[in-house]
Amino acid sequence: MAATIAATKLLRSLVLPVYSDLQFRLSWMLLPTRSRFYFLRIPGFSDLACGYPNCVEVETAQHIFLDCSRAAALWAVVMLDWTNFVDGSVTWTMICTLEEPHWAAGRVSSAEQLSLLWTITRCIVIHVIWTARNKHQFEDGPPLDPATAIYRVYSVFGAHFRALLRSSDQPGLGKNNYFIAITVFVYGNMYY
C-alpha cells in the first residue's frame, strides 16, 4: 500500500491531474467498461462487446488498453521508440499497476531517468486510448487510429516535458534529472 501511495504521489508530480486520475482509476479497476455493467440489461454478448467495428471481444479494461487491435497497434508504434531501452513488450501489469518495464542491460544505469519518461508516456497513451474510445462510443467519433494518435502522444509528451523543465518545485526531481532523462532517451546513452 505504501508503494502505491508513493507511486501515486510521483505520478501527480509528473503529469496533469486528468492523466494521473485516469491511471489511478485504471489501477484500482474503477473505469466504467461494458463488462462491468452486465447487470443493467439482459446480458447479451453484443452488449458487452468492444465498441470498435469488427471487434467482438468483451470490453474489459485490459481489452481496451492492451488487447484490442487498435490499442495494440498504438502500443507497437510507441514501443518502436523504446526498443533500445526496454526488454520485451508492454504487458498488462506495466499498464495497470505502474510497474516499470525491464530495462535493457545497457540502460540499467539510466533507469531512474527512463522511468520518469516511461511514466509520462504510459499515462498519455492510456489517456489517448480512453478518450478515443469515449468519443467513438458516445459522440460517434472515428475509432482510434494509431497513425494519428501517435501525434497526440508526442505533442502531449512534449508539453509535459517542457512543463517539468520549467517547474522548480519538484523535490528530488531537479531540472538536471530531466535534462539527463531526455539526453539518455534521444541519444541513447551516448553522452551519459
Coordinates of C-alpha atoms in Angstrom, one line a residue, residues 61-124:
A61 CA -10.1 -2.7 -19.1
Q62 CA -7.3 -5.0 -20.3
H63 CA -9.0 -5.3 -23.7
I64 CA -9.5 -1.6 -24.1
F65 CA -5.9 -0.6 -23.2
L66 CA -3.9 -3.5 -24.4
D67 CA -5.6 -6.4 -26.2
C68 CA -7.8 -4.6 -28.6
S69 CA -6.2 -4.5 -32.1
R70 CA -6.3 -0.7 -32.2
A71 CA -4.7 -0.2 -28.7
A72 CA -2.1 -2.9 -29.5
A73 CA -1.2 -1.1 -32.8
L74 CA -0.7 2.2 -30.8
W75 CA 1.5 0.5 -28.2
A76 CA 3.5 -1.1 -31.1
V77 CA 4.2 2.4 -32.5
V78 CA 5.1 3.7 -29.1
M79 CA 7.4 0.8 -28.4
L80 CA 9.3 1.5 -31.6
D81 CA 10.9 4.5 -29.7
W82 CA 11.5 2.3 -26.6
T83 CA 13.1 -0.7 -28.3
N84 CA 16.7 0.3 -27.4
F85 CA 15.7 0.8 -23.7
V86 CA 13.1 -1.9 -22.9
D87 CA 13.5 -5.7 -23.0
G88 CA 10.2 -7.2 -24.1
S89 CA 6.9 -5.7 -24.9
V90 CA 4.2 -3.9 -23.0
T91 CA 2.3 -6.1 -20.5
W92 CA -0.9 -5.5 -18.7
T93 CA 0.9 -5.3 -15.4
M94 CA 3.1 -2.5 -16.7
I95 CA 0.0 -0.6 -17.8
C96 CA -2.3 -1.2 -14.9
T97 CA 0.0 -1.4 -11.8
L98 CA 2.6 1.3 -12.6
E99 CA 5.2 -1.5 -12.9
E100 CA 8.4 -0.4 -14.7
P101 CA 9.5 -2.3 -17.8
H102 CA 12.6 -4.5 -17.7
W103 CA 15.3 -2.1 -18.8
A104 CA 17.8 -3.3 -21.4
A105 CA 21.2 -4.3 -20.0
G106 CA 23.0 -1.2 -21.1
R107 CA 20.2 1.1 -19.8
V108 CA 20.1 0.0 -16.1
S109 CA 22.3 2.9 -15.1
S110 CA 19.8 5.3 -16.5
A111 CA 16.7 3.5 -15.1
E112 CA 15.7 6.4 -12.8
Q113 CA 15.6 8.9 -15.7
L114 CA 14.0 6.5 -18.1
S115 CA 11.4 5.6 -15.5
L116 CA 10.3 9.3 -15.5
L117 CA 9.9 9.3 -19.3
W118 CA 8.1 5.9 -19.3
T119 CA 5.6 7.1 -16.6
I120 CA 4.7 10.2 -18.6
T121 CA 4.4 8.2 -21.9
R122 CA 2.3 5.4 -20.4
C123 CA -0.2 7.9 -18.8
I124 CA -0.5 9.8 -22.1

